[in-house]
Coordinates of C-alpha atoms and ligand atoms in Angstrom, one line a residue:
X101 CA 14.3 -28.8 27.6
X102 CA 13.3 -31.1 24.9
X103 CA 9.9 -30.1 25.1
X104 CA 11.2 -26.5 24.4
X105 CA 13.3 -27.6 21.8
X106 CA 10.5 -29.6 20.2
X107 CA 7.6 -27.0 20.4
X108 CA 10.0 -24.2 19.2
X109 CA 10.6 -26.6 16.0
X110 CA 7.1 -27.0 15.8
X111 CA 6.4 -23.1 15.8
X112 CA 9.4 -22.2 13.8
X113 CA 8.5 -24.5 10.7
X114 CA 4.9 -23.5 10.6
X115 CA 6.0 -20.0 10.1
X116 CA 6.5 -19.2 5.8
X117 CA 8.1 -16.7 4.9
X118 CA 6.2 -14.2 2.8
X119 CA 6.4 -13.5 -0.5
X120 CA 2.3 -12.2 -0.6
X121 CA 2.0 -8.8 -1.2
X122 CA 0.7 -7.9 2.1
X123 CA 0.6 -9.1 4.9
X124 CA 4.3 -9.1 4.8
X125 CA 6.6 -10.6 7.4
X126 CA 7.1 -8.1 10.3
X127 CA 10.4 -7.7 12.2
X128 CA 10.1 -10.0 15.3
X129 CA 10.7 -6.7 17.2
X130 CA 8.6 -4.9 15.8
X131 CA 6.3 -7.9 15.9
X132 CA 6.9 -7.8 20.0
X133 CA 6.1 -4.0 20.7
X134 CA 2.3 -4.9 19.5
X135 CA 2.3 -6.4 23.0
X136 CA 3.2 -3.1 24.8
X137 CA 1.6 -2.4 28.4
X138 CA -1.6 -0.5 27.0
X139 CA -1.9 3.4 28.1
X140 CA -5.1 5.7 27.9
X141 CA -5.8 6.7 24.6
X142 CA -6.6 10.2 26.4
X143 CA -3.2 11.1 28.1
X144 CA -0.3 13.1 27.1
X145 CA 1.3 10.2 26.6
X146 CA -0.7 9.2 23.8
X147 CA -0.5 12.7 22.3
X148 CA 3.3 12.3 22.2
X149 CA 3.5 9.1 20.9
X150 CA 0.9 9.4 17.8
X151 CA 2.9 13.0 17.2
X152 CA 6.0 11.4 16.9
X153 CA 4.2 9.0 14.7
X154 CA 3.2 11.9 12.8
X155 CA 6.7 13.9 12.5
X156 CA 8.4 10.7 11.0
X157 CA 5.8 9.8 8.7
X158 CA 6.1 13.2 6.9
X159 CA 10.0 12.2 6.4
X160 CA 8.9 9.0 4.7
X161 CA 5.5 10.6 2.8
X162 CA 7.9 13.7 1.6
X163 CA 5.3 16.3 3.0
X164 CA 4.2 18.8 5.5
X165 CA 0.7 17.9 5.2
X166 CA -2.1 16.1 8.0
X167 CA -1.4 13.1 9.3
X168 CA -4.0 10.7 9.6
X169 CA -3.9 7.2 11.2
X170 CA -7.0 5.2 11.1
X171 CA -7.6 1.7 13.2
X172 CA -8.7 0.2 9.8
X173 CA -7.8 -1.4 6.9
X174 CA -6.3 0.8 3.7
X175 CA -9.8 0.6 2.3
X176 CA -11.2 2.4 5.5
X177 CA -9.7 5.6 4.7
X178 CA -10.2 5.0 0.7
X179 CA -14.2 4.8 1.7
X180 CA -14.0 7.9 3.8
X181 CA -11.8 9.9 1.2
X182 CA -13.9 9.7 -1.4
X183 CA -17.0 10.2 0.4
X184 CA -15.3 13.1 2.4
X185 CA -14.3 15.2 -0.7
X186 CA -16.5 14.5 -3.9
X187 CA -18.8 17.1 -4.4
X188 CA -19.9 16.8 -8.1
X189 CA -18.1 13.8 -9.3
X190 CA -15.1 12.0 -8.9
X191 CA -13.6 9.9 -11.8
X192 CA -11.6 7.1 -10.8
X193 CA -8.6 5.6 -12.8
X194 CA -8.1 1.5 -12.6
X195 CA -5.5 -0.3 -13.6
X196 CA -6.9 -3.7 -11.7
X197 CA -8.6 -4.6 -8.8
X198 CA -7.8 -2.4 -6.7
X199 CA -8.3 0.7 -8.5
X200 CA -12.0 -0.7 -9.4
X201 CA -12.8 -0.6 -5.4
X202 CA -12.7 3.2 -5.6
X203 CA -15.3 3.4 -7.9
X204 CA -17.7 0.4 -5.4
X205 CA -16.8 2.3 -2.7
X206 CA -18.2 5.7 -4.2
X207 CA -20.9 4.0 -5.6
X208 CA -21.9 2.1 -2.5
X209 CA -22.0 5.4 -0.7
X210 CA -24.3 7.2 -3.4
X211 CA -21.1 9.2 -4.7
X212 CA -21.4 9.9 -8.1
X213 CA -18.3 8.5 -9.7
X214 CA -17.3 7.5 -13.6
X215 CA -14.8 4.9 -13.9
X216 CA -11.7 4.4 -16.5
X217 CA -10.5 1.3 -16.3
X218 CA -7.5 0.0 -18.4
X219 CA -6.5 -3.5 -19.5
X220 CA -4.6 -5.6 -17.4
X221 CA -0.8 -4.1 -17.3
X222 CA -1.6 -1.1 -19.0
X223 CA -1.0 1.8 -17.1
X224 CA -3.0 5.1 -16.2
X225 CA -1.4 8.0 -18.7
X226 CA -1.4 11.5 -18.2
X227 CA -3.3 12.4 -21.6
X228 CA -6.3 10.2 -20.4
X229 CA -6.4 11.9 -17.2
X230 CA -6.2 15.1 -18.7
X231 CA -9.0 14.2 -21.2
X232 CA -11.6 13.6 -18.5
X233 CA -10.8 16.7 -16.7
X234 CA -11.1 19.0 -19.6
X235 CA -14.7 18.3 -19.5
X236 CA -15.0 20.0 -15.9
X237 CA -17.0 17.5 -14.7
X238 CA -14.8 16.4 -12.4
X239 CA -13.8 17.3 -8.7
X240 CA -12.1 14.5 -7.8
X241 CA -9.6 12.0 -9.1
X242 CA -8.6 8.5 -8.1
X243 CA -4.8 7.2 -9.0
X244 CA -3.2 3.6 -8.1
X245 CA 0.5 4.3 -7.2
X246 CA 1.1 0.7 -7.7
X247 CA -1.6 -2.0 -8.7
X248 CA -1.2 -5.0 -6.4
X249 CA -3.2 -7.3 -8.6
X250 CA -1.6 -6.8 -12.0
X251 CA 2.2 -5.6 -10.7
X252 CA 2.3 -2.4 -12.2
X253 CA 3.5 1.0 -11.1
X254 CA 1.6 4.2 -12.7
X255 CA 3.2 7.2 -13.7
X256 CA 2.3 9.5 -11.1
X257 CA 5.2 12.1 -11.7
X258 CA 3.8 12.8 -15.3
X259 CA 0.0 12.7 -14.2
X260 CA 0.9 15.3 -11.3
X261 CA 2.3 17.4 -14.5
X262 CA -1.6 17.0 -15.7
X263 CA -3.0 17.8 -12.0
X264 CA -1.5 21.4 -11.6
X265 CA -3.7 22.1 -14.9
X266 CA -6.5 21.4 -12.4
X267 CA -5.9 23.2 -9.3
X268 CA -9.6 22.9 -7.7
X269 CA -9.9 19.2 -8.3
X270 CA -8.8 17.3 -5.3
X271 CA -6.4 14.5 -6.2
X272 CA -6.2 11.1 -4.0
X273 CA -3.2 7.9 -4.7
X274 CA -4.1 4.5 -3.4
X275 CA -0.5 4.0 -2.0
X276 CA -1.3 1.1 -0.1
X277 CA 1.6 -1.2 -1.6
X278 CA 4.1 1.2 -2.8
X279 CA 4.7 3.2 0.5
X280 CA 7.3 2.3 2.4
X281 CA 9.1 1.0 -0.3
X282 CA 9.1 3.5 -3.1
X283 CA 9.7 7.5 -2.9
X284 CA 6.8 8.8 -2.8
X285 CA 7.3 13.1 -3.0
X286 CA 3.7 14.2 -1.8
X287 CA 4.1 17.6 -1.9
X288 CA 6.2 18.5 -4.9
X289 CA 3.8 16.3 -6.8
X290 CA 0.7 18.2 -5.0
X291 CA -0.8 15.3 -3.8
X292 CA -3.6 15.8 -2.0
X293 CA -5.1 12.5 -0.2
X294 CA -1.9 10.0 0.1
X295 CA -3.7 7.0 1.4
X296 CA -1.6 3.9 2.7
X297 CA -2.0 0.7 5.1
X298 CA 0.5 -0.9 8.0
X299 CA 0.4 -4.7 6.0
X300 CA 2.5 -4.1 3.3
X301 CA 5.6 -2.3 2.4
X302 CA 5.5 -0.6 5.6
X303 CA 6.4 -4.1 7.4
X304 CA 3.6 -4.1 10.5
X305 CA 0.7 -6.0 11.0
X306 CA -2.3 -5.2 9.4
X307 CA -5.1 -3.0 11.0
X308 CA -3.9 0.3 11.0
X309 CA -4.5 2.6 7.7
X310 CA -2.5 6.1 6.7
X311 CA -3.1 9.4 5.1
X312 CA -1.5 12.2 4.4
X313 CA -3.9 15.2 3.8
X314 CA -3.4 18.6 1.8
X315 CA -5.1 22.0 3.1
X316 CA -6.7 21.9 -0.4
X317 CA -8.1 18.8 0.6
X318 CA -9.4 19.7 4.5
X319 CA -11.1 22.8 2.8
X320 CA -13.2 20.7 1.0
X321 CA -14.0 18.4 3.6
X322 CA -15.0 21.3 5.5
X323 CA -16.7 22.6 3.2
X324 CA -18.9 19.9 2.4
X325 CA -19.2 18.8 6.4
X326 CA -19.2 15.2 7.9
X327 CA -20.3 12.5 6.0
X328 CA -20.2 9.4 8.8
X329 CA -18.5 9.2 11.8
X330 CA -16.0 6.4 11.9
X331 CA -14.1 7.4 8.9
X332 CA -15.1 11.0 8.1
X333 CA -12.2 13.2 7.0
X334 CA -13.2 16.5 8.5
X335 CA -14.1 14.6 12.0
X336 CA -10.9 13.3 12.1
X337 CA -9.2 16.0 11.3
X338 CA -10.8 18.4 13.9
X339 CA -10.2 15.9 16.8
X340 CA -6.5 15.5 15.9
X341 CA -5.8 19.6 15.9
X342 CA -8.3 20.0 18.9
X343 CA -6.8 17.1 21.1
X344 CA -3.4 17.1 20.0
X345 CA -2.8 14.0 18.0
X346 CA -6.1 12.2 19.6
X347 CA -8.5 10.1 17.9
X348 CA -12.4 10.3 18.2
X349 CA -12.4 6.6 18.9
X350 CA -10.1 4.4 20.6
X351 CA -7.6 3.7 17.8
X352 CA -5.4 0.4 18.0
X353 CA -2.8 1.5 20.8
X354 CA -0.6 -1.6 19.6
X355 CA -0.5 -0.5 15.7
X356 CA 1.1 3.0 17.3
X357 CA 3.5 1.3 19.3
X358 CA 4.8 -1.3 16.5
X359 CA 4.2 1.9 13.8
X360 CA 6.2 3.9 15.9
X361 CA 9.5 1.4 16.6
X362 CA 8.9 0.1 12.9
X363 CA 9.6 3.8 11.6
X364 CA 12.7 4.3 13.8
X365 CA 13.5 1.2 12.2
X366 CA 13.2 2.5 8.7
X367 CA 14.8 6.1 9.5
X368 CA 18.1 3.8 10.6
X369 CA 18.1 1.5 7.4
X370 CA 18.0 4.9 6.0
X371 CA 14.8 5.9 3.8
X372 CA 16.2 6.1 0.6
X373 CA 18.6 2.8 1.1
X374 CA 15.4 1.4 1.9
X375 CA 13.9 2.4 -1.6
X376 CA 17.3 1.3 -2.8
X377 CA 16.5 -2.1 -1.6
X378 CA 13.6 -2.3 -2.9
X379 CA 14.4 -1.5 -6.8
X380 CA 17.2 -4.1 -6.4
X381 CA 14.8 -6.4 -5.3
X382 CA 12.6 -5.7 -8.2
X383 CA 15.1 -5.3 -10.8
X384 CA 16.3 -8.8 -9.7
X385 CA 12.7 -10.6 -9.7
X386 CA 11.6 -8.7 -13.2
X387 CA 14.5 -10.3 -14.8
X388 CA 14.3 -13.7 -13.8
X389 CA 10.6 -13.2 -14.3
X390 CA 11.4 -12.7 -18.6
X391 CA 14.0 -15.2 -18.4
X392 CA 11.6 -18.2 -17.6
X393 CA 8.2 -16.4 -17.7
X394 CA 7.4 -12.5 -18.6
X395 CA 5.7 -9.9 -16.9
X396 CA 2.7 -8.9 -17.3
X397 CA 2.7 -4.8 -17.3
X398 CA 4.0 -3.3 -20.1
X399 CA 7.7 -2.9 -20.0
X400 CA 9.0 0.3 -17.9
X401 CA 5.2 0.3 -15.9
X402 CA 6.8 -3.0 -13.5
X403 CA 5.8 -1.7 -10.0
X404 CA 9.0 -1.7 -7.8
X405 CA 7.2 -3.6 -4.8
X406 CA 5.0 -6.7 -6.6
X407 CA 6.2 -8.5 -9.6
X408 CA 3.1 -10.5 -11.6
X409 CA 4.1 -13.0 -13.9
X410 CA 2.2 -14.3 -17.0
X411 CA 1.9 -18.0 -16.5
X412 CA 3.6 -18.5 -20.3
X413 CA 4.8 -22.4 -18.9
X414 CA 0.6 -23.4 -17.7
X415 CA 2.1 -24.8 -14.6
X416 CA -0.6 -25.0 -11.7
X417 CA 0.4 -22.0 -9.8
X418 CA -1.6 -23.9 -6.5
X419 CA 0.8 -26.6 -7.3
X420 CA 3.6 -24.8 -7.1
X421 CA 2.1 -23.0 -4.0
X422 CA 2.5 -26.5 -2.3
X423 CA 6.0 -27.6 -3.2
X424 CA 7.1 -23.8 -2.3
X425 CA 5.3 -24.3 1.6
X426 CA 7.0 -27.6 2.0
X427 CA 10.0 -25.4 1.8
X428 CA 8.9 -22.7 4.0
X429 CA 8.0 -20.4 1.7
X430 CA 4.5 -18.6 0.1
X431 CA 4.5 -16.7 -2.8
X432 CA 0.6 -15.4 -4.7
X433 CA -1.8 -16.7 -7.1
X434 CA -3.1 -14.1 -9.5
X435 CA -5.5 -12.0 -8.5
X436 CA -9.7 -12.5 -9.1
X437 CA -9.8 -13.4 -13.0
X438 CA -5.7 -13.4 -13.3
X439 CA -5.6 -16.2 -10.8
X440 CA -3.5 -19.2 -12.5
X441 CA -3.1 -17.1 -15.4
X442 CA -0.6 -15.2 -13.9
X443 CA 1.0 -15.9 -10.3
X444 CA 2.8 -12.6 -8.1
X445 CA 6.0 -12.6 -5.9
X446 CA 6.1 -9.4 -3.5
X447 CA 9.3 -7.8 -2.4
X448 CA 8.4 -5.4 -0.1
X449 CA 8.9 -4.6 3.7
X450 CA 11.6 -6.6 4.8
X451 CA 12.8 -8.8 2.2
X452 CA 16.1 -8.4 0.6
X453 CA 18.1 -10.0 -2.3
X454 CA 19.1 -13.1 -0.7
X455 CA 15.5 -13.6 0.2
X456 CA 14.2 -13.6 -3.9
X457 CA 17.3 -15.5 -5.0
X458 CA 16.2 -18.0 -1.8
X459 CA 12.3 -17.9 -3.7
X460 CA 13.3 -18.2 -7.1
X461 CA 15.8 -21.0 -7.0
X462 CA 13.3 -22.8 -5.3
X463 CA 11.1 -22.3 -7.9
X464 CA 13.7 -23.0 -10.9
X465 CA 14.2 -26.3 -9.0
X466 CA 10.4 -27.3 -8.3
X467 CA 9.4 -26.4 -11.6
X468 CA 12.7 -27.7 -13.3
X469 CA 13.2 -24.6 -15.2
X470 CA 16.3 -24.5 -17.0
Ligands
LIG717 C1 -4.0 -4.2 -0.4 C2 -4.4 -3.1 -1.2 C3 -5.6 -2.4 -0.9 C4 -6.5 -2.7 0.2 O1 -5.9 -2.5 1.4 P1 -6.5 -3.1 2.7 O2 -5.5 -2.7 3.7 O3 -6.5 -4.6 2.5 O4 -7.8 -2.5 2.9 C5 -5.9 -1.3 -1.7 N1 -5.1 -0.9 -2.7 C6 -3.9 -1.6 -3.0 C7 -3.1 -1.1 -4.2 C8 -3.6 -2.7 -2.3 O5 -2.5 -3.4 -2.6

């Protein structure tokens, strides 16, 4: 009994809780369905399960379109996007990191791509999008919903007001850290690629990438025909309608089974109390974040999921880092060249308000902020 007793303690205070911006913590239940009794990945039952995957994802991407789930990484499907669709040129809009790896990924493929990239916390703006695709140049765009490296959420209800200016340029949202937690209404904004992975708000392990595809989209992947295998849009595509729901490769059987419980899960919280959540969240963390610090995208671009905060007091972020995992807790460094110039607390997936109060007193009393 003691040895239970012991070891448990010794589990339970090696686990931190998260305050990254992906992997997030997952619900121990969900956490336990990864280890599911495996089925073949060529049976009905499979077919049923990744079509109920599909049918509840729509509720929580707002849209009728193709569902596709991907035993990759977020940038897995980014890759095969671009590739997929770009036909002349694709331009790509970054607001940090992130947004850059659109533009590698294009180029790394022989893609043509230009790239726009904005200063850190500066956001992408309708006018600049609509300058570029005046010049006709341009048959595909890039757009970060919400920039995990600089914390900032982009205005994508005023650039889709640009995009139906546009109507054969195919438009593609890196959503990989905003969906989940933030409305995201595919179809009335006409999004065409909605591109997301399991790690982040979505609360699952990570391993599993999502995307939600338009018919404007799939006729331009048919059009141009497969580029790869592993990740080709049009491949994908045909096996899902052909085999009902399959996959052309074995896809991660656990991902569906967690994926599936996890968005049960979600439908019960209720999406939009789920969104809910989240704003509070961030409301709550922006404004202890200007009280002691500030933030570093300009004011009303603050992404709802990942706050970054300018490091105004030079503490050692690493430092800080330490003290915080004595205490059970992790939060982020900056990102590449922001790193201990700026430091990020997430709240996404499962976090609620007691959680940041629990992270930000702790800081306050590390750092003896007063
Ligand atoms: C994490 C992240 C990615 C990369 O996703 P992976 O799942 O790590 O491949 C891309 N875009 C944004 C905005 C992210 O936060």
């Amino acid at each position: 009994m003691l040895i239970f007793a012991a070891l448990f303690f010794h589990i339970y205070m090696k686990i931190k809780k998260l305050f990254i911006p992906g992997p997030t913590q997952v619900h121990p239940e969900v956490l336990s369905k990864m280890g599911t009794p495996m089925i073949g990945h060529r049976t009905k039952e499979a077919s049923i399960l990744q079509r109920d995957i599909t049918d509840k994802l729509r509720k929580l991407m707002f849209t009728g379109n193709k569902i596709i789930l991907s035993t990759s990484s977020g940038t897995g499907l980014m890759e095969g996007a671009i590739r997929s669709a770009t036909e002349k040129k694709a331009i790509v809009f970054a607001v940090g990191a992130f947004g850059k790896r659109w533009w590698e990924l294009a180029r790394l493929n022989g893609i043509d791509a230009d790239l726009h990239e904005e200063k850190p916390g500066y956001a992408t703006m309708p006018e600049t999008v609509d300058a570029y695709l005046k010049s006709g140049k341009y048959d595909t765009v890039t757009i970060t919903h919400n920039e995990t490296s600089t914390g900032l959420g982009n205005p994508i209800e005023s650039i889709s007001e640009v995009m139906e200016k546009y109507p054969d340029v195919v438009w593609m949202v890196d959503a990989v850290s905003s969906l989940g937690g933030v409305k995201i209404d595919t179809d009335r904004l006409g999004i065409d690629v909605l591109i997301s992975s399991s790690q982040k708000a979505l609360a699952l392990p990570p391993g599993l990438s999502i995307a939600s595809v338009s018919k404007k989209a799939e006729s331009r992947f048919e059009k141009l025909g497969e580029r790869g295998y592993y990740l080709d849009f049009k491949t994908l595509l045909q096996f899902i309608d052909k085999k009902d729901h399959q996959y052309h490769c074995t896809p991660s059987l656990p991902h569906m089974f967690a994926l599936d419980y996890q968005l049960d899960r979600i439908i019960k919280e209720g999406i939009e109390n789920r969104f809910i959540r989240h704003m509070e969240c961030a409301e709550y963390t922006i404004n202890w974040a200007n009280h002691f610090f500030k933030t570093l995208p300009q004011p009303g671009f603050e992404s709802m999921t990942v706050t970054c905060i300018e490091n105004t007091r030079k503490i050692s972020v690493s430092d800080l880092n330490e003290k915080l995992a004595e205490r059970g807790m992790v939060i982020s460094n900056g990102y590449g060249e922001l790193k201990e110039k700026t430091f990020r607390i997430a709240h996404m997936g499962e976090l609620n308000l007691d959680d940041m109060t629990e992270v930000t007193e702790a800081i306050e009393d590390i750092l003896n902020l007063k």
